[in-house]
PDB file of C-alpha atoms in Angstrom:
ATOM      1  CA  MET S 509      63.178 201.240  95.638  1.00 80.00           C
ATOM      2  CA  ILE S 510      63.135 197.880  94.846  1.00 83.00           C
ATOM      3  CA  GLN S 511      59.954 196.536  96.688  1.00 88.00           C
ATOM      4  CA  SER S 512      58.829 199.008  94.255  1.00 89.00           C
ATOM      5  CA  ILE S 513      60.232 197.186  91.422  1.00 88.00           C
ATOM      6  CA  GLN S 514      59.678 193.803  92.757  1.00 90.00           C
ATOM      7  CA  GLU S 515      55.643 194.878  92.961  1.00 93.00           C
ATOM      8  CA  ASN S 516      55.582 196.164  89.551  1.00 93.00           C
ATOM      9  CA  LEU S 517      57.267 192.916  88.441  1.00 93.00           C
ATOM     10  CA  SER S 518      54.836 190.826  90.836  1.00 95.00           C
ATOM     11  CA  ARG S 519      51.883 192.692  89.174  1.00 96.00           C
ATOM     12  CA  GLN S 520      52.798 191.977  85.145  1.00 95.00           C
ATOM     13  CA  THR S 521      53.540 188.711  86.396  1.00 96.00           C
ATOM     14  CA  ARG S 522      49.882 188.223  87.286  1.00 97.00           C
ATOM     15  CA  ALA S 523      48.095 190.084  84.995  1.00 97.00           C
ATOM     16  CA  LEU S 524      50.514 188.071  81.592  1.00 97.00           C
ATOM     17  CA  GLU S 525      48.777 184.869  84.271  1.00 97.00           C
ATOM     18  CA  LEU S 526      44.922 186.502  83.728  1.00 97.00           C
ATOM     19  CA  LEU S 527      45.809 187.408  79.827  1.00 97.00           C
ATOM     20  CA  SER S 528      46.851 183.661  79.397  1.00 97.00           C
ATOM     21  CA  SER S 529      43.533 181.804  80.983  1.00 97.00           C
ATOM     22  CA  LEU S 530      41.121 184.918  78.263  1.00 97.00           C
ATOM     23  CA  LEU S 531      43.782 184.030  75.346  1.00 97.00           C
ATOM     24  CA  GLU S 532      42.487 180.255  76.026  1.00 97.00           C
ATOM     25  CA  GLU S 533      39.079 180.611  76.665  1.00 96.00           C
ATOM     26  CA  GLU S 534      39.268 183.017  73.231  1.00 96.00           C
ATOM     27  CA  PHE S 535      40.417 179.660  71.982  1.00 96.00           C
ATOM     28  CA  ALA S 536      38.202 177.625  73.125  1.00 96.00           C
ATOM     29  CA  ASP S 537      34.875 180.286  71.869  1.00 95.00           C
ATOM     30  CA  LEU S 538      37.069 180.100  68.527  1.00 94.00           C
ATOM     31  CA  CYS S 539      37.070 177.147  68.658  1.00 94.00           C
ATOM     32  CA  GLU S 540      33.119 176.530  68.996  1.00 94.00           C
ATOM     33  CA  ARG S 541      32.588 178.837  67.099  1.00 90.00           C
ATOM     34  CA  ARG S 542      30.753 182.306  69.760  1.00 91.00           C
ATOM     35  CA  PRO S 543      31.478 184.897  67.748  1.00 88.00           C
ATOM     36  CA  HIS S 544      30.057 187.128  70.334  1.00 91.00           C
ATOM     37  CA  ASP S 545      31.593 185.582  72.775  1.00 93.00           C
ATOM     38  CA  VAL S 546      35.078 185.540  71.325  1.00 92.00           C
ATOM     39  CA  SER S 547      34.406 189.869  70.988  1.00 92.00           C
ATOM     40  CA  ALA S 548      33.089 190.915  74.278  1.00 92.00           C
ATOM     41  CA  LEU S 549      36.829 188.426  75.477  1.00 94.00           C
ATOM     42  CA  GLU S 550      38.678 190.332  73.202  1.00 94.00           C
ATOM     43  CA  ILE S 551      37.541 193.663  74.895  1.00 95.00           C
ATOM     44  CA  SER S 552      38.943 192.526  77.676  1.00 95.00           C
ATOM     45  CA  ILE S 553      41.535 191.678  76.879  1.00 96.00           C
ATOM     46  CA  GLN S 554      42.691 194.469  74.731  1.00 96.00           C
ATOM     47  CA  GLU S 555      42.161 197.033  78.604  1.00 97.00           C
ATOM     48  CA  LEU S 556      44.184 194.115  80.620  1.00 97.00           C
ATOM     49  CA  MET S 557      47.520 195.186  77.343  1.00 96.00           C
ATOM     50  CA  ARG S 558      47.056 198.674  77.898  1.00 97.00           C
ATOM     51  CA  GLN S 559      46.900 197.976  81.689  1.00 97.00           C
ATOM     52  CA  ILE S 560      50.242 195.835  81.095  1.00 96.00           C
ATOM     53  CA  ALA S 561      51.912 198.808  78.513  1.00 96.00           C
ATOM     54  CA  LEU S 562      50.996 200.550  81.454  1.00 96.00           C
ATOM     55  CA  GLU S 563      52.979 199.018  83.867  1.00 95.00           C
ATOM     56  CA  ARG S 564      55.396 198.585  82.406  1.00 93.00           C
ATOM     57  CA  LYS S 565      55.527 202.566  81.023  1.00 94.00           C
ATOM     58  CA  SER S 566      55.244 203.399  85.669  1.00 93.00           C
ATOM     59  CA  LEU S 567      58.038 200.820  85.726  1.00 91.00           C
ATOM     60  CA  ARG S 568      60.965 202.900  83.269  1.00 90.00           C
ATOM     61  CA  ALA S 569      60.004 206.203  85.510  1.00 90.00           C
ATOM     62  CA  LYS S 570      60.652 204.762  87.898  1.00 89.00           C
ATOM     63  CA  ILE S 571      63.766 203.417  86.825  1.00 87.00           C
ATOM     64  CA  GLU S 572      65.123 205.735  85.126  1.00 87.00           C
ATOM     65  CA  THR S 573      64.035 208.455  88.257  1.00 84.00           C
ATOM     66  CA  ALA S 574      65.992 206.215  91.481  1.00 82.00           C
ATOM     67  CA  TYR S 575      68.452 204.131  88.415  1.00 82.00           C
ATOM     68  CA  PRO S 576      69.707 207.584  85.963  1.00 83.00           C
ATOM     69  CA  GLY S 577      71.335 206.370  83.284  1.00 80.00           C
ATOM     70  CA  LYS S 578      69.439 202.761  83.803  1.00 78.00           C
ATOM     71  CA  LYS S 579      66.452 201.927  81.503  1.00 77.00           C
ATOM     72  CA  ARG S 580      65.683 198.032  81.991  1.00 81.00           C
ATOM     73  CA  VAL S 581      65.567 196.364  85.199  1.00 84.00           C
ATOM     74  CA  HIS S 582      68.019 194.781  83.428  1.00 76.00           C
ATOM     75  CA  GLU S 583      70.454 196.979  84.727  1.00 82.00           C
ATOM     76  CA  VAL S 584      69.186 197.875  87.934  1.00 81.00           C
ATOM     77  CA  VAL S 585      70.178 193.938  88.809  1.00 80.00           C
ATOM     78  CA  GLU S 586      73.921 194.633  86.835  1.00 80.00           C
ATOM     79  CA  THR S 587      74.291 197.029  89.437  1.00 82.00           C
ATOM     80  CA  LEU S 588      72.426 194.847  92.542  1.00 79.00           C
ATOM     81  CA  ASN S 589      74.033 192.713  94.254  1.00 80.00           C
ATOM     82  CA  GLY S 590      72.527 189.369  96.421  1.00 84.00           C
ATOM     83  CA  GLU S 591      68.958 188.538  97.054  1.00 86.00           C
ATOM     84  CA  ASP S 592      67.553 191.577  95.901  1.00 81.00           C
ATOM     85  CA  ALA S 593      69.590 191.015  92.581  1.00 84.00           C
ATOM     86  CA  GLN S 594      68.272 187.255  92.996  1.00 88.00           C
ATOM     87  CA  LYS S 595      64.964 187.956  93.583  1.00 90.00           C
ATOM     88  CA  LEU S 596      65.222 190.556  90.473  1.00 88.00           C
ATOM     89  CA  SER S 597      66.838 187.966  88.103  1.00 90.00           C
ATOM     90  CA  ASP S 598      64.066 185.169  89.341  1.00 92.00           C
ATOM     91  CA  GLN S 599      60.647 187.059  88.579  1.00 93.00           C
ATOM     92  CA  LEU S 600      62.507 188.859  86.086  1.00 92.00           C
ATOM     93  CA  MET S 601      61.817 185.002  84.107  1.00 94.00           C
ATOM     94  CA  ASP S 602      59.145 184.805  86.141  1.00 95.00           C
ATOM     95  CA  LEU S 603      57.694 187.199  83.535  1.00 95.00           C
ATOM     96  CA  ASP S 604      59.315 186.768  80.342  1.00 95.00           C
ATOM     97  CA  ARG S 605      58.440 182.798  80.712  1.00 97.00           C
ATOM     98  CA  ALA S 606      54.071 184.219  80.768  1.00 96.00           C
ATOM     99  CA  GLU S 607      55.008 186.463  78.079  1.00 96.00           C
ATOM    100  CA  GLN S 608      56.159 183.089  76.022  1.00 97.00           C
ATOM    101  CA  VAL S 609      52.968 181.532  77.239  1.00 97.00           C
ATOM    102  CA  CYS S 610      50.505 184.542  76.180  1.00 97.00           C
ATOM    103  CA  ALA S 611      53.228 184.644  72.932  1.00 97.00           C
ATOM    104  CA  ILE S 612      52.808 181.103  72.266  1.00 97.00           C
ATOM    105  CA  GLN S 613      48.395 181.272  72.249  1.00 97.00           C
ATOM    106  CA  ALA S 614      47.793 184.222  70.606  1.00 96.00           C
ATOM    107  CA  ASP S 615      49.131 183.036  67.731  1.00 97.00           C
ATOM    108  CA  LYS S 616      47.247 180.141  68.305  1.00 97.00           C
ATOM    109  CA  ASN S 617      44.699 182.555  68.549  1.00 96.00           C
ATOM    110  CA  ARG S 618      45.123 183.799  65.273  1.00 96.00           C
ATOM    111  CA  GLN S 619      45.610 181.064  62.867  1.00 97.00           C
ATOM    112  CA  LEU S 620      42.872 179.252  63.899  1.00 95.00           C
ATOM    113  CA  ALA S 621      40.386 182.857  64.075  1.00 94.00           C
ATOM    114  CA  MET S 622      42.493 184.263  60.210  1.00 95.00           C
ATOM    115  CA  GLY S 623      41.725 179.256  59.685  1.00 94.00           C
ATOM    116  CA  LEU S 624      38.062 180.335  59.875  1.00 92.00           C
ATOM    117  CA  TYR S 625      38.262 183.783  57.821  1.00 93.00           C
ATOM    118  CA  ASP S 626      39.564 181.853  54.633  1.00 94.00           C
ATOM    119  CA  GLN S 627      37.128 179.310  55.437  1.00 93.00           C
ATOM    120  CA  SER S 628      34.621 181.742  55.666  1.00 93.00           C
ATOM    121  CA  LEU S 629      35.030 183.688  52.764  1.00 94.00           C
ATOM    122  CA  LYS S 630      35.877 180.794  50.707  1.00 95.00           C
ATOM    123  CA  LEU S 631      32.178 179.539  51.612  1.00 94.00           C
ATOM    124  CA  LEU S 632      31.334 183.156  50.666  1.00 93.00           C
ATOM    125  CA  LYS S 633      32.346 183.351  47.433  1.00 93.00           C
ATOM    126  CA  GLN S 634      30.871 180.345  46.519  1.00 93.00           C
ATOM    127  CA  LEU S 635      26.800 180.869  47.263  1.00 91.00           C
ATOM    128  CA  HIS S 636      28.071 184.071  45.280  1.00 89.00           C
ATOM    129  CA  GLN S 637      29.233 181.444  42.295  1.00 86.00           C
ATOM    130  CA  ALA S 638      25.574 179.659  42.961  1.00 85.00           C
ATOM    131  CA  ILE S 639      23.461 182.108  42.949  1.00 84.00           C
ATOM    132  CA  GLU S 640      24.695 183.706  39.894  1.00 79.00           C
ATOM    133  CA  PRO S 641      22.794 183.910  36.465  1.00 70.00           C
ATOM    134  CA  GLY S 642      24.342 181.555  34.196  1.00 65.00           C
ATOM    135  CA  LYS S 643      24.794 181.414  30.842  1.00 62.00           C
ATOM    136  CA  SER S 644      21.728 184.218  29.091  1.00 57.00           C
ATOM    137  CA  ASP S 645      22.631 182.419  25.567  1.00 59.00           C
ATOM    138  CA  LEU S 646      20.713 179.376  26.964  1.00 64.00           C
ATOM    139  CA  TYR S 647      16.302 180.149  27.401  1.00 64.00           C
ATOM    140  CA  SER S 648      14.801 183.706  27.633  1.00 64.00           C
ATOM    141  CA  ARG S 649      11.517 184.002  30.125  1.00 68.00           C
ATOM    142  CA  ARG S 650       9.581 182.834  27.396  1.00 71.00           C
ATOM    143  CA  GLY S 651      11.300 179.424  27.117  1.00 69.00           C
ATOM    144  CA  ARG S 652      12.714 180.342  23.884  1.00 69.00           C
ATOM    145  CA  PHE S 653      16.466 180.058  23.064  1.00 65.00           C
ATOM    146  CA  ALA S 654      17.877 183.151  23.575  1.00 60.00           C
ATOM    147  CA  LYS S 655      20.849 185.033  21.699  1.00 60.00           C
ATOM    148  CA  SER S 656      23.623 186.539  22.895  1.00 55.00           C
ATOM    149  CA  ILE S 657      23.613 189.709  24.023  1.00 56.00           C
ATOM    150  CA  GLN S 658      27.468 189.982  23.063  1.00 58.00           C
ATOM    151  CA  PRO S 659      27.553 189.677  19.770  1.00 58.00           C
ATOM    152  CA  GLN S 660      30.498 187.028  18.659  1.00 62.00           C
ATOM    153  CA  ALA S 661      34.177 187.746  17.688  1.00 65.00           C
ATOM    154  CA  SER S 662      34.852 188.293  14.393  1.00 67.00           C
ATOM    155  CA  VAL S 663      37.448 190.156  11.685  1.00 71.00           C
ATOM    156  CA  PHE S 664      36.243 194.201  10.333  1.00 66.00           C
ATOM    157  CA  ARG S 665      37.890 195.406   7.047  1.00 72.00           C
ATOM    158  CA  GLY S 666      37.447 198.105   6.222  1.00 70.00           C
ATOM    159  CA  ARG S 667      37.530 199.657   2.203  1.00 70.00           C
ATOM    160  CA  SER S 668      38.159 203.589   1.619  1.00 55.00           C
TER     161      SER S 668
END
């Protein structure tokens, strides 16, 4: 059973290393503003994340069947002693490091994507303002001074 847990943790670590490289590639595509490449990578990233989640789910199921009352690998490590406990502990540390690297890179990607989104939104607003018609009380199409369609504010006094 310990061998099965170690294999699962090893697969998860390798998957996270692959995820890290995909995230770095996505960052490079974001920097070079290649949205089609980013969207293709995003699909691969989502599929890999789904597979990692399935691995974790299967690991929990293995732990619950082999060690009743235990739900996490840390709890299993506490019950073991010797070389197996050390190997599992080392694998958990490697997995945690890989998760941290992925989280940092994902945050960089998010910040860059949001910055590009904000920049695009500002540019779009600026373009909309540039093509909006200005004041309508300047000149009409015929070259005459056009009067304002909306009346100016005035005070009404009503007497009965």
